[in-house]
Amino acid sequence: MSRIESISELNALRSSILSGRRDEDVLITLCGGPGCQATNCQEVVSEVKREMRNNGLGENVRLRVTGCHGFCEQGPIMVIDPANIFYGHVNPSDVGEILKRTVIRGELIDRLLYTDPTTNGKVATEAEIPFYRAQTPTLLSQNRQVDPLSIDDYLAIGGYAGFAKVLAEMDPEKVIKEIAASGLRGRGGGGFPTAKKWAACKAAHGEEKYVICNADEGDPGAFMDRGVLEGNPHSVIEGMLIGAYAIGSEQGYIYVRNEYPIAVDHARVAIQQARDHGLLGTDILGSGMDFDIEIARGGGAFVCGESTALMASIEGRVGEPRPKDVHTVEHGLWNKPTTLNNVETWANIPSIIKKGAAWFAGMGTDSSKGTKILALTGRVRNTGLVEVAFGTTIRTVVEEIGGGSRDGKKIKAVQTGGPSGGCLPASMFDLPVDFDILWEKGSMIGSGGLVVMDEKTCMVDVAKYFLNFLQDESCGKCVPCRIGVDRMLEIIADITEGRGRPDQIPLLQELGETVAHTALCGLGKTAPNPALSTLRYFPEEYEAHINEASCPAGVCTALIEYSIDAAMCDGCGACLVSCPQEAIRGEKDQLHTIDRGACNKCGICPTVCTRNAIIVQ
């Protein structure tokens, strides 16, 4: 590929790509995102290629392997256009039949269609599936339109047109004003206004400035940034180009954890393609602008998601936060002015420039504009990545998009914002997804994790789980986080193990508030949220653990016992053969019993008993 020397050459290349693409009869899109990778989508891809060759379908049928479509629970996912037919849980053995019946003859294969859990009816097209209907996918929809390893695909959907518009029509001040008018706030956790950060960095003294993409996504269960960086890396690069133009930077970094090898690979390929096309490097598009991007791989420390720790890591130092009384927009990477945004924030920039601030600001609430990608996990039917406009209620996310309870149990709460977020009860599900409103209620948007919990979830145990994680991941630099979180965990461990005392509740509250006010970095300040929010909304569960030595959800093993209901047990033996401790006794078709001395309360027997005969109390 020869270097593109001007905006007119970029536009000519785009026209050439579009005109060279024939209108194929059928487009087969296969999701290659993290969820589908985990269910062996690569084997499906190989089989589709083989069957296409065997059936001579290369002329009129095209295969596109894309990034994440979001509906991970259904992976591997295949969508066949133009009919928009959606097949889930596709196996390599299904491929031959799909090509012969659906691609060649236009027939539907009933067993591969999505079944709506509410109606039990089959759904033929992707557009009809409730999981997608309630979403506003401005970023994830692009994943579906591009092969992440093809810059031509990105150019074909208007890629780098936003950057070209900036070069041709806007000075840096106008770019920042446009981002300010859009209301874009950082998607990495804090929700800081993006334009305000850019303006401060632009105004900072010094010729040498940096832009950084934070792709160090360390929250358990979160993969929003991974989904975007793997699925559409050029959107992130274009966003960084526009940001570099606005603040006057010639060097950028994508800091991505090494545990994301596909994201690292796709970003590396995209950067090289951009360099080869003259979209990175010197005198970009003949504008005189110089800018390049390097990849910095992180070691997987949760604390390196914090901006100052991340910059220390890039510099080759231990990834520890520092006080932010001196802002990184003035003294950041190598003590130079630095603008850091996360993957999702950068990926939003090109569309805001192309479509205008009003388009973006037209979505969301007064204080939270645009859309947010959430990692929906937990006890719901539909799990995966979802993208909703700010203002969408938690109830819509859980019940319409998530499909409600996975197994009919009553939904009790959601935990939002990752390990530093908080838990909100089901009575608050009409709250909108909004930076400020969730913060006021003791939770947060964070990076976008949303875990759904049902009546079999112990909220004290949830607080213990997240405090355990935060204790392990604390860098230990400041006393409030290092000692405070440790003491909080000790108290909650006492409560879940039957040693709790009433006077520990106010002490836990005071400790949490002290850590929140005195910890060095944002991660430390928010570390008490899981404990404080569960104390606030689920005090009765703490009281039951302490005053009654009881875990209402039947989770805390020190406070529960297993037994078998004689009236319900039919002696089928399912629990007996599943028990790894051999703690269950009984003959076939006779009442079974549990040897409590041998039982380690692993929780397997209730999951295999079809008659609900296992009692946990």
Coordinates of C-alpha atoms in Angstrom, one line a residue:
M1 CA 0.0 0.0 0.0
S2 CA 1.4 3.4 -1.0
R3 CA 1.3 6.2 1.5
I4 CA -1.7 8.5 1.4
E5 CA -0.5 12.0 1.0
S6 CA -3.6 14.1 1.4
I7 CA -7.3 14.1 2.4
S8 CA -8.3 13.9 -1.2
E9 CA -6.3 10.8 -1.6
L10 CA -7.9 9.3 1.5
N11 CA -11.3 10.1 0.1
A12 CA -10.3 8.6 -3.3
L13 CA -9.1 5.4 -1.5
R14 CA -12.4 5.1 0.3
S15 CA -14.3 5.5 -2.9
S16 CA -12.1 2.9 -4.6
I17 CA -12.7 0.4 -1.7
L18 CA -16.5 0.9 -1.9
S19 CA -16.7 0.7 -5.7
G20 CA -14.5 -2.5 -5.7
R21 CA -16.8 -4.3 -3.4
R22 CA -19.3 -6.3 -5.3
D23 CA -22.8 -6.7 -3.8
E24 CA -22.5 -10.3 -2.8
D25 CA -25.7 -12.4 -2.4
V26 CA -24.9 -13.5 1.1
L27 CA -22.7 -12.1 3.9
I28 CA -21.9 -14.6 6.7
T29 CA -20.8 -12.7 9.8
L30 CA -19.2 -14.7 12.6
C31 CA -18.5 -13.2 16.0
G32 CA -14.8 -13.6 17.0
G33 CA -15.2 -11.8 20.3
P34 CA -14.0 -13.0 23.7
G35 CA -17.1 -15.0 24.5
C36 CA -17.2 -16.7 21.2
Q37 CA -13.5 -17.4 21.3
A38 CA -14.1 -19.2 24.5
T39 CA -16.7 -21.4 22.7
N40 CA -14.3 -22.4 19.9
C41 CA -15.6 -20.1 17.2
Q42 CA -12.3 -20.5 15.4
E43 CA -13.2 -24.1 14.6
V44 CA -16.5 -22.8 13.1
V45 CA -14.6 -20.2 11.0
S46 CA -12.4 -22.9 9.6
E47 CA -15.3 -25.1 8.8
V48 CA -17.2 -22.3 7.0
K49 CA -14.1 -21.6 4.9
R50 CA -13.8 -25.3 4.0
E51 CA -17.5 -25.7 3.2
M52 CA -17.5 -22.5 1.1
R53 CA -14.6 -24.0 -1.0
N54 CA -16.3 -27.4 -1.3
N55 CA -19.6 -25.8 -2.4
G56 CA -18.0 -23.2 -4.7
L57 CA -19.6 -20.3 -2.9
G58 CA -16.7 -17.9 -3.1
E59 CA -18.2 -15.8 -5.9
N60 CA -21.5 -14.8 -4.2
V61 CA -20.9 -15.5 -0.5
R62 CA -18.5 -13.6 1.8
L63 CA -17.4 -14.5 5.3
R64 CA -16.5 -11.7 7.8
V65 CA -15.0 -12.6 11.2
T66 CA -15.7 -9.7 13.5
G67 CA -15.2 -8.5 17.1
C68 CA -17.7 -9.0 19.8
H69 CA -21.4 -8.7 19.0
G70 CA -22.3 -8.6 22.7
F71 CA -24.6 -11.6 23.1
C72 CA -21.8 -13.8 24.6
E73 CA -24.2 -16.3 26.1
Q74 CA -25.3 -17.4 22.6
G75 CA -21.8 -17.9 21.3
P76 CA -20.5 -18.9 18.8
I77 CA -22.8 -16.5 16.9
M78 CA -23.5 -16.4 13.2
V79 CA -25.6 -13.8 11.4
I80 CA -26.5 -14.3 7.7
D81 CA -27.4 -11.2 5.7
P82 CA -29.3 -9.8 3.9
A83 CA -32.0 -11.8 5.7
N84 CA -30.4 -11.0 9.1
I85 CA -30.8 -14.6 10.2
F86 CA -29.4 -15.2 13.7
Y87 CA -28.0 -18.6 14.7
G88 CA -26.6 -19.2 18.2
H89 CA -24.5 -21.9 19.7
V90 CA -23.2 -22.9 16.3
N91 CA -21.0 -26.0 16.2
P92 CA -18.6 -26.9 13.4
S93 CA -20.9 -29.9 12.7
D94 CA -23.7 -27.4 11.9
V95 CA -21.8 -25.5 9.2
G96 CA -22.4 -27.9 6.3
E97 CA -26.2 -27.9 6.9
I98 CA -26.2 -24.1 7.3
L99 CA -24.5 -23.5 4.0
K100 CA -26.7 -26.1 2.1
R101 CA -30.0 -25.2 3.6
T102 CA -29.8 -21.5 4.6
V103 CA -27.2 -20.0 2.4
I104 CA -28.0 -21.9 -0.8
R105 CA -31.8 -22.7 -0.4
G106 CA -32.8 -19.8 2.0
E107 CA -34.3 -22.2 4.6
L108 CA -34.3 -21.7 8.3
I109 CA -32.8 -24.3 10.7
D110 CA -35.2 -24.3 13.6
R111 CA -32.9 -25.8 16.2
L112 CA -30.3 -23.0 15.7
L113 CA -32.7 -20.1 16.0
Y114 CA -32.9 -18.1 19.2
T115 CA -35.6 -19.1 21.6
D116 CA -37.2 -16.2 23.5
P117 CA -37.3 -17.4 27.1
T118 CA -40.4 -15.3 27.8
T119 CA -42.6 -16.7 25.0
N120 CA -40.7 -19.9 24.2
G121 CA -41.1 -18.9 20.6
K122 CA -38.4 -19.1 18.0
V123 CA -36.9 -15.8 16.7
A124 CA -35.5 -15.8 13.2
T125 CA -33.7 -12.5 12.9
E126 CA -31.1 -10.6 15.0
A127 CA -33.2 -7.5 14.9
E128 CA -36.1 -9.2 16.6
I129 CA -34.2 -10.5 19.6
P130 CA -35.1 -8.6 22.8
F131 CA -31.5 -8.6 24.0
Y132 CA -30.6 -6.3 21.1
R133 CA -33.9 -4.4 20.8
A134 CA -33.5 -2.3 24.0
Q135 CA -30.0 -1.3 23.3
T136 CA -28.5 1.8 21.5
P137 CA -25.3 0.2 20.0
T138 CA -23.3 3.1 18.6
L139 CA -19.9 1.5 19.3
L140 CA -20.7 -2.2 19.4
S141 CA -22.7 -1.9 16.1
Q142 CA -19.4 -1.0 14.4
N143 CA -17.8 -4.2 15.7
R144 CA -20.3 -6.1 13.6
Q145 CA -19.4 -4.1 10.4
V146 CA -15.6 -4.6 10.3
D147 CA -13.0 -7.2 10.3
P148 CA -10.7 -5.8 13.0
L149 CA -7.7 -6.8 10.9
S150 CA -8.9 -4.9 7.8
I151 CA -8.3 -1.2 7.6
D152 CA -10.3 -1.3 4.3
D153 CA -13.3 -2.4 6.3
Y154 CA -12.9 0.6 8.6
L155 CA -12.4 3.0 5.8
A156 CA -15.5 1.6 4.1
I157 CA -17.7 2.6 7.0
G158 CA -16.3 6.1 7.1
G159 CA -13.2 5.4 9.2
Y160 CA -10.7 8.3 9.5
A161 CA -13.3 10.7 8.0
G162 CA -13.6 12.4 11.4
F163 CA -9.9 12.9 11.6
A164 CA -9.9 14.3 8.0
K165 CA -12.7 16.7 9.0
V166 CA -10.6 17.9 11.9
L167 CA -7.6 18.6 9.7
A168 CA -9.7 20.3 7.0
E169 CA -12.2 22.3 9.0
M170 CA -11.3 22.7 12.6
D171 CA -8.6 24.3 14.7
P172 CA -7.7 22.6 18.0
E173 CA -9.9 25.0 20.0
K174 CA -12.9 24.1 17.9
V175 CA -12.3 20.4 18.3
I176 CA -12.3 20.8 22.1
K177 CA -15.4 23.0 22.0
E178 CA -17.1 20.3 19.9
I179 CA -16.2 17.6 22.5
A180 CA -17.4 19.9 25.3
A181 CA -20.7 20.5 23.5
S182 CA -21.2 16.7 23.2
G183 CA -21.0 16.3 27.0
L184 CA -18.7 13.3 26.7
R185 CA -17.4 12.2 30.1
G186 CA -14.6 9.7 30.6
R187 CA -15.8 6.1 30.5
G188 CA -13.0 4.7 32.6
G189 CA -14.6 5.2 36.0
G190 CA -14.4 8.8 37.2
G191 CA -16.7 10.3 34.6
F192 CA -14.5 13.4 34.3
P193 CA -15.5 15.8 31.4
T194 CA -13.2 14.8 28.5
A195 CA -13.0 18.3 26.9
K196 CA -12.0 19.8 30.3
K197 CA -9.1 17.4 30.5
W198 CA -8.1 18.1 26.9
A199 CA -8.3 21.9 27.4
A200 CA -6.1 21.8 30.5
C201 CA -3.5 19.6 28.8
K202 CA -3.5 21.9 25.7
A203 CA -3.0 25.0 28.0
A204 CA -0.2 23.3 30.0
H205 CA 3.3 24.6 29.5
G206 CA 5.7 22.5 27.5
E207 CA 6.1 21.5 23.8
E208 CA 6.3 17.8 24.5
K209 CA 2.9 16.3 25.3
Y210 CA 1.4 12.8 25.4
V211 CA -1.9 11.0 24.8
I212 CA -2.5 7.6 26.4
C213 CA -5.2 5.0 25.9
N214 CA -5.9 3.1 29.1
A215 CA -6.7 -0.4 28.1
D216 CA -5.7 -1.9 31.5
E217 CA -9.1 -3.3 32.3
G218 CA -8.7 -5.1 35.6
D219 CA -12.2 -5.4 37.0
P220 CA -13.4 -9.0 37.5
G221 CA -15.8 -9.9 34.7
A222 CA -15.3 -6.7 32.8
F223 CA -14.4 -6.8 29.1
M224 CA -15.9 -3.7 27.6
D225 CA -12.6 -2.2 26.6
R226 CA -11.4 -5.5 25.4
G227 CA -14.4 -5.9 23.2
V228 CA -13.9 -2.5 21.5
L229 CA -10.1 -2.7 21.2
E230 CA -10.2 -6.3 19.8
G231 CA -13.2 -5.5 17.5
N232 CA -12.5 -2.1 16.2
P233 CA -8.9 -0.9 17.0
H234 CA -8.9 1.7 14.2
S235 CA -11.7 3.6 16.0
V236 CA -9.4 4.0 19.0
I237 CA -6.4 5.1 16.9
E238 CA -8.6 7.7 15.1
G239 CA -9.8 9.0 18.4
M240 CA -6.3 9.3 19.7
L241 CA -5.3 11.1 16.5
I242 CA -8.0 13.7 17.0
G243 CA -7.0 14.1 20.7
A244 CA -3.4 14.5 19.7
Y245 CA -4.3 17.2 17.2
A246 CA -6.4 19.0 19.9
I247 CA -3.7 19.1 22.6
G248 CA -0.6 19.2 20.4
S249 CA 0.9 15.8 21.0
E250 CA 3.3 13.9 18.7
Q251 CA 3.4 10.6 20.7
G252 CA 0.7 8.3 22.1
Y253 CA 0.6 5.0 23.9
I254 CA -1.9 2.2 24.2
Y255 CA -1.4 0.6 27.6
V256 CA -3.0 -2.8 27.4
R257 CA -2.7 -5.7 29.8
N258 CA -0.7 -8.6 28.5
E259 CA -3.6 -11.0 29.4
Y260 CA -5.4 -9.6 26.4
P261 CA -3.3 -11.1 23.6
I262 CA -5.9 -10.7 20.9
A263 CA -6.3 -7.0 21.8
V264 CA -2.6 -6.5 21.8
D265 CA -2.3 -8.3 18.4
H266 CA -5.2 -6.4 16.8
A267 CA -3.9 -3.0 18.1
R268 CA -0.4 -3.8 16.8
V269 CA -1.7 -4.8 13.3
A270 CA -4.0 -1.7 13.2
I271 CA -1.1 0.7 14.2
Q272 CA 1.1 -0.8 11.4
Q273 CA -1.7 -0.5 8.9
A274 CA -2.2 3.2 9.9
R275 CA 1.6 3.8 9.5
D276 CA 1.7 2.1 6.1
H277 CA -1.2 4.3 5.0
G278 CA 0.4 7.5 6.3
L279 CA -2.2 7.9 9.0
L280 CA 0.5 7.7 11.7
G281 CA 4.0 9.0 11.4
T282 CA 5.2 12.3 10.0
D283 CA 3.4 14.9 7.9
I284 CA 0.1 13.0 8.2
L285 CA -2.1 13.5 5.1
G286 CA 0.2 16.3 4.1
S287 CA -1.0 18.4 7.1
G288 CA 2.4 18.8 8.8
M289 CA 1.1 16.9 11.8
D290 CA 3.4 14.3 13.3
F291 CA 2.0 11.6 15.6
D292 CA 2.7 8.0 16.3
I293 CA 1.5 5.3 18.8
E294 CA 3.4 2.6 20.7
I295 CA 1.9 -0.3 22.6
A296 CA 2.9 -0.6 26.3
R297 CA 1.9 -4.0 27.7
G298 CA 0.9 -4.1 31.4
G299 CA 1.5 -6.9 33.8
G300 CA -2.1 -7.3 35.0
A301 CA -1.9 -5.3 38.2
F302 CA -5.4 -3.8 39.0
V303 CA -3.8 -0.7 40.4
C304 CA -2.2 0.1 37.0
G305 CA -5.7 1.1 35.8
E306 CA -5.2 4.2 38.0
S307 CA -3.7 6.9 35.8
T308 CA -0.6 7.9 37.7
A309 CA 0.3 4.2 38.4
L310 CA -0.2 3.4 34.7
M311 CA 2.2 6.2 33.8
A312 CA 4.7 5.0 36.3
S313 CA 4.5 1.6 34.7
I314 CA 5.1 3.0 31.2
E315 CA 8.1 4.7 32.5
G316 CA 9.5 1.4 33.8
R317 CA 8.8 2.1 37.4
V318 CA 6.7 0.2 39.9
G319 CA 3.0 0.8 39.1
E320 CA 2.0 2.9 42.2
P321 CA -0.2 5.9 42.3
R322 CA 1.0 9.3 43.5
P323 CA -0.9 12.2 44.9
K324 CA -2.9 14.1 42.3
D325 CA -2.6 17.6 43.8
V326 CA -0.3 18.0 40.7
H327 CA -2.5 17.0 37.8
T328 CA -1.3 14.6 35.1
V329 CA -2.5 17.0 32.4
E330 CA 0.3 19.3 33.6
H331 CA 2.9 16.8 34.9
G332 CA 2.0 13.3 33.7
L333 CA 4.1 10.8 31.7
W334 CA 7.8 11.7 32.1
N335 CA 6.6 14.8 34.0
K336 CA 5.1 16.1 30.7
P337 CA 1.5 17.2 30.1
T338 CA -0.5 14.1 29.4
T339 CA -4.1 13.3 28.4
L340 CA -5.3 9.8 29.4
N341 CA -8.6 8.4 28.4
N342 CA -9.8 4.8 28.3
V343 CA -10.6 2.7 25.2
E344 CA -14.4 3.5 25.1
T345 CA -13.8 7.2 25.5
W346 CA -11.4 7.4 22.6
A347 CA -13.6 5.2 20.4
N348 CA -16.5 7.7 20.8
I349 CA -14.5 10.6 19.5
P350 CA -14.6 9.9 15.7
S351 CA -18.4 9.6 15.7
I352 CA -18.8 12.8 17.7
I353 CA -16.7 14.7 15.2
K354 CA -18.4 13.1 12.1
K355 CA -22.0 13.3 13.3
G356 CA -21.7 16.4 15.5
A357 CA -21.9 17.1 19.2
A358 CA -25.7 17.5 19.0
W359 CA -26.1 13.9 17.8
F360 CA -24.2 12.6 20.8
A361 CA -25.7 15.0 23.3
G362 CA -29.1 13.9 22.1
M363 CA -28.7 10.6 23.9
G364 CA -28.6 10.3 27.6
T365 CA -29.5 12.5 30.6
D366 CA -28.8 16.0 31.6
S367 CA -25.4 15.1 33.1
S368 CA -24.5 11.9 31.4
K369 CA -24.5 12.0 27.6
G370 CA -24.2 9.3 24.9
T371 CA -24.2 5.6 25.5
K372 CA -22.4 3.2 27.9
I373 CA -21.2 -0.3 27.3
L374 CA -21.9 -2.6 30.3
A375 CA -20.6 -6.0 31.0
L376 CA -23.8 -7.8 32.1
T377 CA -23.1 -10.9 34.1
G378 CA -24.5 -12.8 37.1
R379 CA -27.9 -14.5 37.6
V380 CA -29.7 -13.4 34.4
R381 CA -30.5 -15.4 31.3
N382 CA -28.7 -13.2 28.8
T383 CA -25.1 -12.3 29.7
G384 CA -22.6 -10.3 27.6
L385 CA -21.7 -6.8 26.5
V386 CA -24.6 -4.4 26.2
E387 CA -24.6 -0.8 25.1
V388 CA -27.4 1.5 26.3
A389 CA -28.1 5.2 26.3
F390 CA -27.5 6.9 29.6
G391 CA -30.9 7.2 31.3
T392 CA -31.9 3.7 30.5
T393 CA -33.1 2.1 33.8
I394 CA -31.4 -0.7 35.6
R395 CA -34.7 -2.6 35.3
T396 CA -34.5 -2.4 31.5
V397 CA -31.0 -3.7 31.5
V398 CA -31.8 -6.6 33.9
E399 CA -35.2 -7.6 32.8
E400 CA -35.5 -6.7 29.1
I401 CA -31.9 -7.0 27.9
G402 CA -30.8 -9.5 30.5
G403 CA -34.1 -11.5 30.3
G404 CA -34.6 -11.6 34.0
S405 CA -33.7 -14.3 36.4
R406 CA -31.8 -17.2 35.0
D407 CA -33.7 -19.9 36.9
G408 CA -36.7 -18.2 38.3
K409 CA -35.2 -17.2 41.6
K410 CA -36.1 -13.7 42.8
I411 CA -33.6 -11.0 41.8
K412 CA -32.2 -9.3 44.8
A413 CA -29.6 -6.7 43.8
V414 CA -27.1 -5.5 41.2
Q415 CA -23.5 -4.6 41.8
T416 CA -22.3 -1.9 39.5
G417 CA -19.0 -0.4 38.8
G418 CA -16.6 -3.3 39.4
P419 CA -14.9 -4.1 42.7
S420 CA -15.0 -0.5 43.8
G421 CA -18.6 -0.1 43.0
G422 CA -21.6 -0.7 45.2
C423 CA -24.7 -2.9 45.5
L424 CA -28.2 -1.5 44.9
P425 CA -31.3 -3.4 45.9
A426 CA -34.1 -4.4 43.4
S427 CA -36.3 -1.7 44.9
M428 CA -34.0 0.8 43.2
F429 CA -34.0 -0.8 39.7
D430 CA -35.9 2.2 38.3
L431 CA -32.9 4.3 38.8
P432 CA -31.3 5.4 35.4
V433 CA -27.8 4.5 34.4
D434 CA -26.2 7.9 35.2
F435 CA -22.9 8.9 36.5
D436 CA -24.2 11.2 39.2
I437 CA -27.3 9.4 40.3
L438 CA -25.6 6.1 40.9
W439 CA -22.8 7.9 42.8
E440 CA -25.4 9.7 45.0
K441 CA -26.9 6.3 45.9
G442 CA -23.6 4.8 47.0
S443 CA -22.6 3.0 43.8
M444 CA -21.0 4.1 40.6
I445 CA -20.9 3.5 36.8
G446 CA -17.2 2.7 37.1
S447 CA -15.9 1.1 33.9
G448 CA -19.3 -0.6 33.4
G449 CA -19.5 -3.9 35.2
L450 CA -23.0 -4.9 36.2
V451 CA -23.5 -8.1 38.2
V452 CA -27.0 -9.3 38.9
M453 CA -27.6 -11.2 42.1
D454 CA -30.6 -13.3 43.2
E455 CA -32.0 -14.4 46.6
K456 CA -29.3 -17.1 46.9
T457 CA -26.6 -14.4 47.0
C458 CA -25.4 -13.4 50.5
M459 CA -24.6 -9.7 50.4
V460 CA -22.2 -10.0 53.3
D461 CA -20.3 -12.6 51.4
V462 CA -20.4 -10.3 48.3
A463 CA -18.7 -7.6 50.3
K464 CA -16.1 -10.1 51.6
Y465 CA -15.4 -11.2 48.0
F466 CA -14.7 -7.7 46.7
L467 CA -12.7 -6.8 49.8
N468 CA -10.6 -9.9 49.3
F469 CA -9.9 -8.8 45.7
L470 CA -9.1 -5.3 46.7
Q471 CA -6.8 -6.4 49.5
D472 CA -4.9 -8.7 47.1
E473 CA -4.6 -5.9 44.5
S474 CA -3.8 -3.0 46.8
C475 CA -0.4 -1.7 46.0
G476 CA 0.1 -1.0 49.7
K477 CA 1.6 2.4 49.3
C478 CA -0.8 4.3 51.6
V479 CA -1.8 3.2 55.1
P480 CA -5.6 3.8 54.8
C481 CA -5.9 1.4 51.9
R482 CA -3.3 -1.1 53.0
I483 CA -4.3 -1.3 56.7
G484 CA -7.9 -0.1 56.4
V485 CA -9.1 -2.6 53.8
D486 CA -7.3 -5.3 55.7
R487 CA -9.1 -4.5 58.9
M488 CA -12.5 -4.2 57.1
L489 CA -11.9 -7.7 55.6
E490 CA -11.1 -9.1 59.1
I491 CA -14.4 -7.8 60.5
I492 CA -16.4 -9.2 57.6
A493 CA -14.6 -12.5 57.8
D494 CA -15.6 -12.6 61.5
I495 CA -19.2 -12.0 60.6
T496 CA -19.4 -14.6 57.9
E497 CA -17.6 -17.2 60.1
G498 CA -19.8 -16.8 63.1
R499 CA -17.6 -14.6 65.3
G500 CA -19.3 -11.3 64.5
R501 CA -20.3 -8.9 67.3
P502 CA -22.8 -6.1 67.2
D503 CA -20.2 -3.5 68.0
Q504 CA -18.3 -4.4 64.8
I505 CA -21.0 -2.9 62.6
P506 CA -20.3 0.8 63.5
L507 CA -16.6 0.1 63.5
L508 CA -16.9 -1.3 60.0
Q509 CA -18.8 1.8 58.9
E510 CA -16.3 4.1 60.5
L511 CA -13.4 2.3 58.9
G512 CA -15.0 2.4 55.5
E513 CA -15.6 6.1 55.7
T514 CA -12.1 6.8 56.9
V515 CA -10.6 4.9 54.0
A516 CA -12.9 6.7 51.6
H517 CA -11.7 10.0 52.8
T518 CA -8.0 9.4 53.3
A519 CA -6.8 6.8 50.8
L520 CA -4.2 8.1 48.2
C521 CA -5.9 7.2 44.9
G522 CA -9.3 6.8 43.5
L523 CA -9.2 3.0 43.7
G524 CA -8.4 3.2 47.4
K525 CA -11.1 5.8 48.1
T526 CA -13.7 3.7 46.5
A527 CA -12.5 0.4 47.9
P528 CA -15.0 0.5 50.9
N529 CA -18.0 0.9 48.5
P530 CA -19.0 -2.8 48.5
A531 CA -19.1 -3.0 52.3
L532 CA -20.7 0.5 52.8
S533 CA -23.4 -0.1 50.2
T534 CA -24.3 -3.5 51.6
L535 CA -24.4 -2.1 55.1
R536 CA -26.7 0.7 53.8
Y537 CA -29.1 -1.4 51.9
F538 CA -28.9 -4.9 53.4
P539 CA -28.4 -4.3 57.2
E540 CA -30.8 -7.1 58.1
E541 CA -28.4 -9.6 56.5
Y542 CA -25.5 -8.4 58.7
E543 CA -27.8 -8.6 61.8
A544 CA -28.9 -12.1 60.9
H545 CA -25.3 -13.2 60.7
I546 CA -24.3 -11.6 64.0
N547 CA -27.5 -11.9 66.1
E548 CA -28.9 -15.2 64.9
A549 CA -25.7 -17.0 63.6
S550 CA -27.6 -17.4 60.3
C551 CA -26.9 -16.8 56.7
P552 CA -30.4 -16.1 55.1
A553 CA -29.1 -16.9 51.6
G554 CA -27.5 -20.2 52.7
V555 CA -24.0 -19.2 51.5
C556 CA -21.7 -18.7 54.5
T557 CA -20.6 -22.3 55.3
A558 CA -19.8 -21.6 58.9
L559 CA -23.4 -20.7 59.5
I560 CA -25.3 -23.3 57.6
E561 CA -26.1 -27.0 57.7
Y562 CA -27.3 -29.4 54.9
S563 CA -30.0 -31.9 55.4
I564 CA -32.4 -33.9 53.3
D565 CA -36.2 -33.4 53.4
A566 CA -37.6 -36.9 54.0
A567 CA -40.9 -35.9 52.4
M568 CA -39.3 -34.8 49.2
C569 CA -36.5 -37.4 48.7
D570 CA -37.3 -40.2 46.4
G571 CA -33.9 -41.9 46.7
C572 CA -32.9 -41.3 43.1
G573 CA -29.2 -41.2 44.1
A574 CA -28.2 -38.1 42.1
C575 CA -26.9 -36.4 45.2
L576 CA -25.1 -39.5 46.4
V577 CA -23.1 -40.0 43.2
S578 CA -22.3 -36.3 42.9
C579 CA -21.0 -35.8 46.4
P580 CA -17.1 -35.5 46.3
Q581 CA -16.9 -36.1 50.0
E582 CA -19.0 -39.3 50.0
A583 CA -21.0 -37.7 52.7
I584 CA -24.4 -38.9 51.5
R585 CA -25.8 -42.3 52.5
G586 CA -28.8 -44.3 51.2
E587 CA -30.0 -47.1 49.0
K588 CA -31.7 -46.7 45.7
D589 CA -35.3 -45.6 46.0
Q590 CA -34.8 -45.2 49.8
L591 CA -34.5 -42.0 51.8
H592 CA -31.0 -40.6 51.7
T593 CA -29.2 -38.8 54.6
I594 CA -26.2 -36.5 55.0
D595 CA -23.3 -37.3 57.3
R596 CA -22.7 -33.8 58.6
G597 CA -19.3 -34.8 59.9
A598 CA -18.1 -35.6 56.4
C599 CA -20.0 -32.8 54.6
N600 CA -17.9 -29.9 53.6
K601 CA -20.9 -27.8 52.4
C602 CA -19.6 -27.5 48.9
G603 CA -23.1 -26.8 47.5
I604 CA -23.1 -29.5 44.8
C605 CA -26.0 -31.6 46.1
P606 CA -28.7 -28.9 45.8
T607 CA -27.7 -28.2 42.2
V608 CA -28.3 -31.9 41.2
C609 CA -31.4 -32.6 43.2
T610 CA -34.4 -32.3 40.9
R611 CA -36.9 -32.6 43.7
N612 CA -35.5 -29.7 45.8
A613 CA -35.1 -32.1 48.7
I614 CA -31.8 -30.7 49.9
I615 CA -32.4 -28.2 52.8
V616 CA -29.8 -25.5 53.5
Q617 CA -30.4 -23.7 56.7

